[in-house]
Coordinates of C-alpha atoms in Angstrom, one line a residue:
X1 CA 194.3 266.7 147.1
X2 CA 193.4 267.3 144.2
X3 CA 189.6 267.0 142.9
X4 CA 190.8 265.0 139.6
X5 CA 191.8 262.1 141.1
X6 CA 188.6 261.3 143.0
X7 CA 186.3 262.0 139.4
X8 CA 183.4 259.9 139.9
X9 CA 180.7 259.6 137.0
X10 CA 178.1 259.4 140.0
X11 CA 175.3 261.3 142.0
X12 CA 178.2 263.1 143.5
X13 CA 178.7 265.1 140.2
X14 CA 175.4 266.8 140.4
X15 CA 173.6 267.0 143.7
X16 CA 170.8 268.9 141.9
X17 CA 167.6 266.9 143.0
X18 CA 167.9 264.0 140.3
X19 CA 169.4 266.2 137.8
X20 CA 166.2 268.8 138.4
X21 CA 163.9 266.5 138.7
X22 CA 161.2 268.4 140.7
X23 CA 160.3 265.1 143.5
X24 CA 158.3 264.8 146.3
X25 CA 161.0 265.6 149.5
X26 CA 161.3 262.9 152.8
X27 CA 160.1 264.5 156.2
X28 CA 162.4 266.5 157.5
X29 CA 164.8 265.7 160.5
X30 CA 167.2 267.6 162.6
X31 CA 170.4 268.9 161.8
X32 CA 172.6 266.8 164.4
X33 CA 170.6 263.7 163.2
X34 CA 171.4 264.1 159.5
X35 CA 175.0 264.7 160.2
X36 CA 175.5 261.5 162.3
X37 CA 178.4 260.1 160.6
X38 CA 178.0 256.0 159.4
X39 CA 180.2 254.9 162.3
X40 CA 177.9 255.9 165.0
X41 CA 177.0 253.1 167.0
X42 CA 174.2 251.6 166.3
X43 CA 172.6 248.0 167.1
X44 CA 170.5 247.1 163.6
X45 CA 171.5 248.8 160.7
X46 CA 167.9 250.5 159.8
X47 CA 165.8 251.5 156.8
X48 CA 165.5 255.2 155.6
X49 CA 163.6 254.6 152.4
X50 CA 161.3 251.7 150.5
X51 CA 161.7 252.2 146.7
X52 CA 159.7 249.6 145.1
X53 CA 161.0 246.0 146.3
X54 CA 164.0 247.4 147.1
X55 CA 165.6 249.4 150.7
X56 CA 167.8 252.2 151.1
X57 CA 169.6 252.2 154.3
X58 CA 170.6 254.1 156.7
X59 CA 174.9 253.2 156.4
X60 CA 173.9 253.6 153.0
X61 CA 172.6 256.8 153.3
X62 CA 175.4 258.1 156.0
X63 CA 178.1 257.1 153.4
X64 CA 176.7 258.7 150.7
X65 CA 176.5 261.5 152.1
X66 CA 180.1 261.1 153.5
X67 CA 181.3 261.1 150.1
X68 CA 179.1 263.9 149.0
X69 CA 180.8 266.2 151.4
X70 CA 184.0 265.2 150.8
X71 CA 183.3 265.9 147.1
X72 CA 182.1 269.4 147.7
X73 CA 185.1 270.1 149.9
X74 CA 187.1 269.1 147.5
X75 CA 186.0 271.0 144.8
X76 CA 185.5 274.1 146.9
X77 CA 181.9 274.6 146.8
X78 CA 179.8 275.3 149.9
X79 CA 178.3 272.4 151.9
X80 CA 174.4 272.6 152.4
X81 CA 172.8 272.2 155.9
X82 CA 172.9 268.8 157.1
X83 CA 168.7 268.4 156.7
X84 CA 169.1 270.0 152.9
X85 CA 172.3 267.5 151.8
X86 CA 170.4 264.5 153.6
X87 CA 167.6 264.8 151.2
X88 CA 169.6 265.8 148.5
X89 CA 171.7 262.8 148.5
X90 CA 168.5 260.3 149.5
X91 CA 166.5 261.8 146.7
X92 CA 169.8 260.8 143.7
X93 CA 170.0 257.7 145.5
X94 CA 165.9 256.8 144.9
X95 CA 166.1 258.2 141.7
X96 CA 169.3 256.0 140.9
X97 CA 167.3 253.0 142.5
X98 CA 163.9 253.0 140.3
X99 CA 166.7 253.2 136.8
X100 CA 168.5 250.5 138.1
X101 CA 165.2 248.4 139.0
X102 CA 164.1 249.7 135.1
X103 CA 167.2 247.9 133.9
X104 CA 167.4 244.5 135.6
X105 CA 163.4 244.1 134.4
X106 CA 164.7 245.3 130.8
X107 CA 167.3 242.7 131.2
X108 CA 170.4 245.3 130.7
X109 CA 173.8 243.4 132.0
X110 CA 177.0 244.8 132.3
X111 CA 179.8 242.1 132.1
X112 CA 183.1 242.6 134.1
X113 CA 185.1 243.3 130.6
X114 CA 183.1 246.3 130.5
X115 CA 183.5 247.7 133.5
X116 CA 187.4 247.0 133.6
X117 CA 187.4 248.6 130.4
X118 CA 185.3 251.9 132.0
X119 CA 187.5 251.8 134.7
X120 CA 190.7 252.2 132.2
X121 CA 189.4 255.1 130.7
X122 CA 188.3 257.1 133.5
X123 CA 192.2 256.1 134.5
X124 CA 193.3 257.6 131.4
X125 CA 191.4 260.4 131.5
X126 CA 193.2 261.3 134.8
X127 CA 196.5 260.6 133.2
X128 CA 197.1 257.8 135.6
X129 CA 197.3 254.3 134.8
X130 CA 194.4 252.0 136.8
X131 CA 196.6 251.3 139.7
X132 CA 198.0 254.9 140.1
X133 CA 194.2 255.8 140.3
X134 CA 192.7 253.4 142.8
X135 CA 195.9 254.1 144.8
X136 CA 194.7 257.9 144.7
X137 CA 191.5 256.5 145.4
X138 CA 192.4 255.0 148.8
X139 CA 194.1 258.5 149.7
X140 CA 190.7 259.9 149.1
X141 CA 189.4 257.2 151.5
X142 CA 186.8 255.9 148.6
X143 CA 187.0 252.0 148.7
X144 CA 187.7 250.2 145.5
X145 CA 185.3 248.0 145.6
X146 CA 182.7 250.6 146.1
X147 CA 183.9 252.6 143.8
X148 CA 183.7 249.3 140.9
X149 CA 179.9 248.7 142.1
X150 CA 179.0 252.6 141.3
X151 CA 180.7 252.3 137.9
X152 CA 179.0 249.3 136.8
X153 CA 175.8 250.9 138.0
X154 CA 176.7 254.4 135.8
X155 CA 177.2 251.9 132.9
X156 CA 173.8 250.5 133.5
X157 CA 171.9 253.1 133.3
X158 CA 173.8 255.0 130.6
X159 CA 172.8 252.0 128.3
X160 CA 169.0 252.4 129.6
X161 CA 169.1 256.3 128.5
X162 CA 170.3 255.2 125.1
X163 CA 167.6 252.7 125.0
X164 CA 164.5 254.5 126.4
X165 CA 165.7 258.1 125.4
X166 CA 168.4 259.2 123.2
X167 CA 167.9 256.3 120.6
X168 CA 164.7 257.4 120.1
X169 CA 165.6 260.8 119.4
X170 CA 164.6 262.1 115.9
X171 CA 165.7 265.5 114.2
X172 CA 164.3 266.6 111.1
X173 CA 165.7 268.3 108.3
X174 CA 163.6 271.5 108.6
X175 CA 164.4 271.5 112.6
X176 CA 168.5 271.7 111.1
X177 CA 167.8 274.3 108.6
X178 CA 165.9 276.2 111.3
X179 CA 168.9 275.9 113.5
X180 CA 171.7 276.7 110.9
X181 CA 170.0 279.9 109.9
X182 CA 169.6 280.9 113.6
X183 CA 173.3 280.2 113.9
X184 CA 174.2 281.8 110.8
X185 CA 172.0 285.1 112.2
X186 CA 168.9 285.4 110.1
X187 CA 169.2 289.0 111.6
X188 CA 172.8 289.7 111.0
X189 CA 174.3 292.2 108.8
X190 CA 175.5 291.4 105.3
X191 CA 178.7 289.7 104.8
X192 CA 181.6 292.0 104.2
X193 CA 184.0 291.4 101.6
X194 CA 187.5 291.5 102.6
X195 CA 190.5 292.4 100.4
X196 CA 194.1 290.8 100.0
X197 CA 196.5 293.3 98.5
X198 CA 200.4 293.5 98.1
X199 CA 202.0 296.5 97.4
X200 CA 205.4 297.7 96.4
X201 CA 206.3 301.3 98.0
X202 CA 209.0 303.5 96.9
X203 CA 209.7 305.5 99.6
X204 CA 210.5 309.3 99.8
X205 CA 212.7 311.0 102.5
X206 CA 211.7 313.6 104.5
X207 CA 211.8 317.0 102.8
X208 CA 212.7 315.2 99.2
X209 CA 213.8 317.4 96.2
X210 CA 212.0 318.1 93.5
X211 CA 214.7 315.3 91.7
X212 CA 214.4 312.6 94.7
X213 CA 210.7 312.9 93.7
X214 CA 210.9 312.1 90.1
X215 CA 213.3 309.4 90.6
X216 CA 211.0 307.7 93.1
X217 CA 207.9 308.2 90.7
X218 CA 210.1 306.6 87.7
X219 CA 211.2 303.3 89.9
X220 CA 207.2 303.0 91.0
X221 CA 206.4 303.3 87.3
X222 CA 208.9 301.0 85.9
X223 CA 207.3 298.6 88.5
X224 CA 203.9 299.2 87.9
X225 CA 204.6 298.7 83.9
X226 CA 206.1 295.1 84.7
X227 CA 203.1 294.3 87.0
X228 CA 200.7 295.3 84.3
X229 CA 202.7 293.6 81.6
X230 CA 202.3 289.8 83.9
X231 CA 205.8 290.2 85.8
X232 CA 205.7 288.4 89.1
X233 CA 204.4 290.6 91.5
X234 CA 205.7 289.1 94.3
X235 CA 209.2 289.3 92.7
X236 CA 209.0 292.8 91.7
X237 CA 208.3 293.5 95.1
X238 CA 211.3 292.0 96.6
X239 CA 213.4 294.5 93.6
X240 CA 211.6 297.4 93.9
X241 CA 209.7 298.1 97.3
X242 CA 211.5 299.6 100.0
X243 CA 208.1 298.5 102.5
X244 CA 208.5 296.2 105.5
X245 CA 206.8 293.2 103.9
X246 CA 209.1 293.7 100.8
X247 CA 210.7 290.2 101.5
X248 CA 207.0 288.7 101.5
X249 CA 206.4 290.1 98.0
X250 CA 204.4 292.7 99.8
X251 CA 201.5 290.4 100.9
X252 CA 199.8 293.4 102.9
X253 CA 196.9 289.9 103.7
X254 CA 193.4 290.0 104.1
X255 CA 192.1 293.1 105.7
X256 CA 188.2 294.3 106.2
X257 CA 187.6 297.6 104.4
X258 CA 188.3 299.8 107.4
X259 CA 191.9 298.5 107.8
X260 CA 193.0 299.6 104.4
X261 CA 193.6 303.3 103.6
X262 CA 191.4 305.3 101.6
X263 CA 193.8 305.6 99.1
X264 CA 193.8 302.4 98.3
X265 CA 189.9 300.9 99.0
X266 CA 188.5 303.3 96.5
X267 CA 191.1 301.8 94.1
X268 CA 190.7 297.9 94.7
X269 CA 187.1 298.2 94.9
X270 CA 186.6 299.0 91.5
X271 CA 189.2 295.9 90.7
X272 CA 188.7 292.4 89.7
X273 CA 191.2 290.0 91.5
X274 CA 194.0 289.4 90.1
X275 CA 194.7 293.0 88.9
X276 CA 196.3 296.3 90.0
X277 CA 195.7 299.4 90.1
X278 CA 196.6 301.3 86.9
X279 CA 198.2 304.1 88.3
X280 CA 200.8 304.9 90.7
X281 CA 199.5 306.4 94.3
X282 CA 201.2 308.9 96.0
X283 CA 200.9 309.4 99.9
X284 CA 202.9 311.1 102.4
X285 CA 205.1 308.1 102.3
X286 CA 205.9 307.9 98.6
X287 CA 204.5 306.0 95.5
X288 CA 202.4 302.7 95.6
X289 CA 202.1 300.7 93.1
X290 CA 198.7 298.0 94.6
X291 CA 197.5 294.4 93.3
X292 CA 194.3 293.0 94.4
X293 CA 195.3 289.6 94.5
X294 CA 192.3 287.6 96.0
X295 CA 188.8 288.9 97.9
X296 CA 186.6 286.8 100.0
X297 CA 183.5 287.0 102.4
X298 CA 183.8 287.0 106.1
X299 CA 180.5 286.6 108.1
X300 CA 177.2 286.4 107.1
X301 CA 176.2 283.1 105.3
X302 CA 179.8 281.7 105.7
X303 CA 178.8 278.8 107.8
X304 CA 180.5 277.1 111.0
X305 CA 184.3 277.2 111.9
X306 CA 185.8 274.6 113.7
X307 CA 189.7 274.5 115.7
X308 CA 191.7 271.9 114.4
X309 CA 195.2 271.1 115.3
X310 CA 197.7 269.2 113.1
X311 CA 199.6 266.6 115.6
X312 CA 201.3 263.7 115.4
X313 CA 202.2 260.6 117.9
X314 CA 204.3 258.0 118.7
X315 CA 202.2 254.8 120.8
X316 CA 203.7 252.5 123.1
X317 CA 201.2 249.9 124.1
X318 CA 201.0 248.4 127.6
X319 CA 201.2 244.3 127.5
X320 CA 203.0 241.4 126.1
X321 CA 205.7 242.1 128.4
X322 CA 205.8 245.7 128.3
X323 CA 204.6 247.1 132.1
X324 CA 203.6 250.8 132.4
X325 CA 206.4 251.9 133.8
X326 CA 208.9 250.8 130.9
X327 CA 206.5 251.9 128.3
X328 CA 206.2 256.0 130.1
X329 CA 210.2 255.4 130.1
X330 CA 210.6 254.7 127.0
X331 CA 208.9 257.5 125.8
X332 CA 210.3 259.9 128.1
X333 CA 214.3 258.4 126.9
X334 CA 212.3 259.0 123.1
X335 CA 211.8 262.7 124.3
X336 CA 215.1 263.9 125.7
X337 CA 217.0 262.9 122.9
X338 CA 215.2 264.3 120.2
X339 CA 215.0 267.3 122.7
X340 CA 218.7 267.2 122.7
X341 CA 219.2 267.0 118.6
X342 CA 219.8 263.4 118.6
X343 CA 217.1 262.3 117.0
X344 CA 213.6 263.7 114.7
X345 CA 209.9 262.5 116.1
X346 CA 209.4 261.2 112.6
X347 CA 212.2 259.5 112.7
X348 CA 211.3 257.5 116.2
X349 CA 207.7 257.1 115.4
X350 CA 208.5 255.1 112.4
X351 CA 210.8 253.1 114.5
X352 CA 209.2 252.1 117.5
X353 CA 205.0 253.2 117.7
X354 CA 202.6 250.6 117.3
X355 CA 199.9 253.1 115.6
X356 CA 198.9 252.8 112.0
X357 CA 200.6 256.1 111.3
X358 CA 204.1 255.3 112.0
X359 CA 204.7 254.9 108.6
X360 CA 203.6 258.6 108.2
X361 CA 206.4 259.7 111.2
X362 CA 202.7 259.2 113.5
X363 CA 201.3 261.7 111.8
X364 CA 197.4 262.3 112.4
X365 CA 196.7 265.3 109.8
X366 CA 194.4 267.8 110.9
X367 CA 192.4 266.7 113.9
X368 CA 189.1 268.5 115.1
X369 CA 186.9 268.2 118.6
X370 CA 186.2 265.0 119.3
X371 CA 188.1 263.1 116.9
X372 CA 190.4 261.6 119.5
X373 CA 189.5 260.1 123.2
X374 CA 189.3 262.6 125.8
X375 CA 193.0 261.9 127.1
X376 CA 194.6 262.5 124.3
X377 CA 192.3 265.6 122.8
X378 CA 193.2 266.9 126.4
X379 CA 196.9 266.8 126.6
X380 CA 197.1 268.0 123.3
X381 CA 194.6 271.0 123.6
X382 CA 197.4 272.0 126.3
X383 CA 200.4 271.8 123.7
X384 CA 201.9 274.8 121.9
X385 CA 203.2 274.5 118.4
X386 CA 206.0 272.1 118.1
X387 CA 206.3 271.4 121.6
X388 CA 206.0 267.8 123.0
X389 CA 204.1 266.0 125.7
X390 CA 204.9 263.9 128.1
X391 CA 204.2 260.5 128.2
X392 CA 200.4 260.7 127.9
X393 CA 198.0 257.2 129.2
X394 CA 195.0 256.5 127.1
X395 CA 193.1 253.0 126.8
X396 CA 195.3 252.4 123.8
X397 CA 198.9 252.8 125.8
X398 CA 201.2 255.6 125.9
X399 CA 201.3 258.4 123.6
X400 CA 203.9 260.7 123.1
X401 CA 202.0 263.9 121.2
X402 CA 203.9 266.5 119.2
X403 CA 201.7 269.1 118.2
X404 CA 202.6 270.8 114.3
X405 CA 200.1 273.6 114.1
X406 CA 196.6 274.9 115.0
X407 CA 193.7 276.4 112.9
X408 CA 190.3 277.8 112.7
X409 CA 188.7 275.3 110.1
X410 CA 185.3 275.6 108.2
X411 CA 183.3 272.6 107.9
X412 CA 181.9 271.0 104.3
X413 CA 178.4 271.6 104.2
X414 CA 177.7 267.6 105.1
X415 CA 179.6 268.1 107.6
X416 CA 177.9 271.4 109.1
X417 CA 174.6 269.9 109.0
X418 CA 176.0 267.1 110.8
X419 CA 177.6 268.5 113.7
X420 CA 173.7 270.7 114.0
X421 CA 172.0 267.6 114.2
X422 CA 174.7 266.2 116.9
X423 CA 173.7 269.1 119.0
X424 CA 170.2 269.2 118.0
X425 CA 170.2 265.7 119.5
X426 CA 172.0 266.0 122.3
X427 CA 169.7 268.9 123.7
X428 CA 166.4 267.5 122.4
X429 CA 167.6 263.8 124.6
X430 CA 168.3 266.2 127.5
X431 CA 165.2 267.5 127.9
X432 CA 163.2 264.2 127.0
X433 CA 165.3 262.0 129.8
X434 CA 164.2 264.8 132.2
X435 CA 160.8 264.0 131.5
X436 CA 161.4 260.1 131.2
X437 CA 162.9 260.3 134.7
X438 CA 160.3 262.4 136.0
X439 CA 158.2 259.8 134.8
X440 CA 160.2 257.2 136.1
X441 CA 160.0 258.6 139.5
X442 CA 156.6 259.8 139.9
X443 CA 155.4 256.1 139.2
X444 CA 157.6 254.4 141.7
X445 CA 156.1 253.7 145.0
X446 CA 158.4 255.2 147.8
X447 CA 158.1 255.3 151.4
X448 CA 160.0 257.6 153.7
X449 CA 161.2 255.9 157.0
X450 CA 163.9 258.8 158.0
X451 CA 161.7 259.8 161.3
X452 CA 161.4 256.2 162.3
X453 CA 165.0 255.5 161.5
X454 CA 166.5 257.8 163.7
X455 CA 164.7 256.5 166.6

């Protein structure tokens, strides 16, 4: 089966010693004892660990690591020895125990709303709609009811990192200039100007007479006088150049100095934009006649670049007499036809989605990372230009997503300095909930019972 349907935001995601936490490890125990699995017989269940007031035992332990293998199988990475994954897994689960005992004394609750609404999303995020997902669940042979208590618990102490840690978190101005320099290369070569030229080519045959020459020069210099005189360039392109990119008004685009000939670079760089060269070229090819039409800087101090892609959607919401299965039909009968010609996205959107762009055909404009929730950003990532999804479940309902285009972006300066201090943040709250959970742990009284529990 498939690893995505059994994605747990748990100790199973990381079996790294409490997220490399360096702890003091249980006595050690023998290989066939730690791999007992939690149905052998046994006639008390016992204790394998004291943390605080509170005991971890050992069915808790055997299930734990249960599920731990069946993750690592699933995912294809190698299984420890039995001694090392028993301590692994008992170490995440003290660790998890002292956060959760933190929280009920800091008087942190999680109602059920909230974790029916956590359980949607992680749903969603898998593409499937709640029941879909606990029904893969149960294939996976992870209860339901288990799998509720370990979400409410992630929950938990999620909103005691943002309390103790991350919303304590402060980044400075100095620390962002720092970083955007860094990024920027403080080190790095110069930025390089890049040139956008057109051109208009008369072209000479092979072996041309002395005539075919002087006609060819005359047409380049008729041209070159109606470019210098404010004719269109673009036009006089399309009349007179015999290039490939004739039909584009000769828009030869940007190009760094070592894509353009000689020929032309020592020309253009002695012009201002806007301008063309003042004489016809000749080449091997023929006569040019060049415009510098625009120059820019690439590199250097040009600042961060984000992907953005232009979609739009059409939303079906589940609810008020709409079940999940008509609302991914719907969308799927929305789909074939305007596959089939018989009807446009816009069109649809404004008829049936219950978005607040429908009256734009569900257009979203130009959406970058993070901008949408993960189901959606994730579907869409995965779409070419102009091609359509399939029914796609978020918390919000059905989408169907029609992707328009895709870019390379560069952020506003606000906005440059704001994505620095997002990840500024996020790895400055990193390291500081290592160290709070460090903390955590190393003042939490814990007593090892595995010896006397296998007794």
């Amino acid at each position: 089966m498939n690893d995505m349907f059994v994605k747990r935001a748990s100790l199973l995601a990381g079996l790294c010693l409490a997220a490399g936490v360096a702890v003091a490890q249980p006595a050690p125990v023998s290989a066939k004892a730690a791999g007992a699995p939690a149905s052998s017989a046994r006639a008390v269940d016992s204790i394998v660990a004291v943390v605080n007031d509170s005991v971890i035992t050992r069915k808790e332990l055997d299930t734990r690591i249960e599920e731990a293998k069946h993750q690592l199988t699933l995912s294809k990475r190698p299984i420890p020895d039995a001694d090392l994954l028993q301590r692994q897994v008992l170490e995440q689960m003290i660790v998890t125990q002292v956060q959760l005992q933190r929280a009920k004394e800091g008087g942190i609750v999680v109602k059920d709303a909230d974790v029916e609404q956590a359980l949607q999303r992680i749903a969603a995020d898998n593409r499937l709609s709640v029941d879909q997902y606990k029904a893969r669940l149960a294939q996976a042979g992870v209860p339901w009811d288990a799998f509720r208590k370990e979400v409410r618990e992630q929950i938990i102490m999620a909103r005691l990192r943002d309390r103790e840690v991350d919303s304590q978190v402060q980044v400075s101005d100095s620390e962002i200039n720092a970083y955007l320099a860094a990024q920027r290369g403080a080190n790095a070569a110069p930025a390089e100007t890049e040139y956008r030229l057109s051109e208009i080519l008369v072209k000479l045959p092979d072996g041309a007479t002395p005539d075919q020459v002087s006609a060819a020069q005359k047409k380049a210099t008729e041209a070159l006088d109606k470019a210098k005189a404010g004719g269109d360039f673009a036009a006089l392109a399309k009349q007179y150049s015999d290039a490939s990119d004739a039909a584009n008004g000769g828009d030869m685009g940007f190009r760094i100095p070592e894509r353009i000939p000689d020929l032309y670079l020592n020309q253009v760089q002695k012009l201002q934009a806007g301008t063309v060269v003042p004489q016809v070229l000749r080449s091997n090819n023929g006569f040019h006649v060049i415009k510098l039409v625009e120059t820019r800087k690439q590199g250097g101090d040009q600042g961060m670049t984000v992907p953005q892609i232009h979609a739009r959607h059409i939303l079906i919401r589940v609810g008020d007499g709409v079940s999940e299965a008509q609302a991914r039909q719907k969308l799927l009968d929305i789909k074939a036809q305007i596959e089939a010609g018989k009807g446009d996205f816009a069109d649809f959107a404004r008829q049936v989605s219950v978005d607040g762009s429908a009256s734009q055909g569900g257009d979203l404009g130009w959406i970058s990372p993070g901008e949408t929730v993960p189901a959606f950003e994730r579907a869409m990532s995965e779409l070419k230009d102009g091609q359509i999804s399939d029914p796609v479940r978020s918390e919000y309902g059905y989408h169907l997503i029609q992707v328009l285009g895709h870019r390379e972006s560069q952020v506003s300066g606000d906005q440059e300095r704001n994505l620095a201090m997002q990840e500024l943040r996020g790895r400055k709250a990193e390291q500081q909930y290592r160290d709070w959970l460090q903390q955590l742990r190393d003042s939490a009284y814990v007593d090892y019972r595995l010896s006397n529990a296998q007794q």
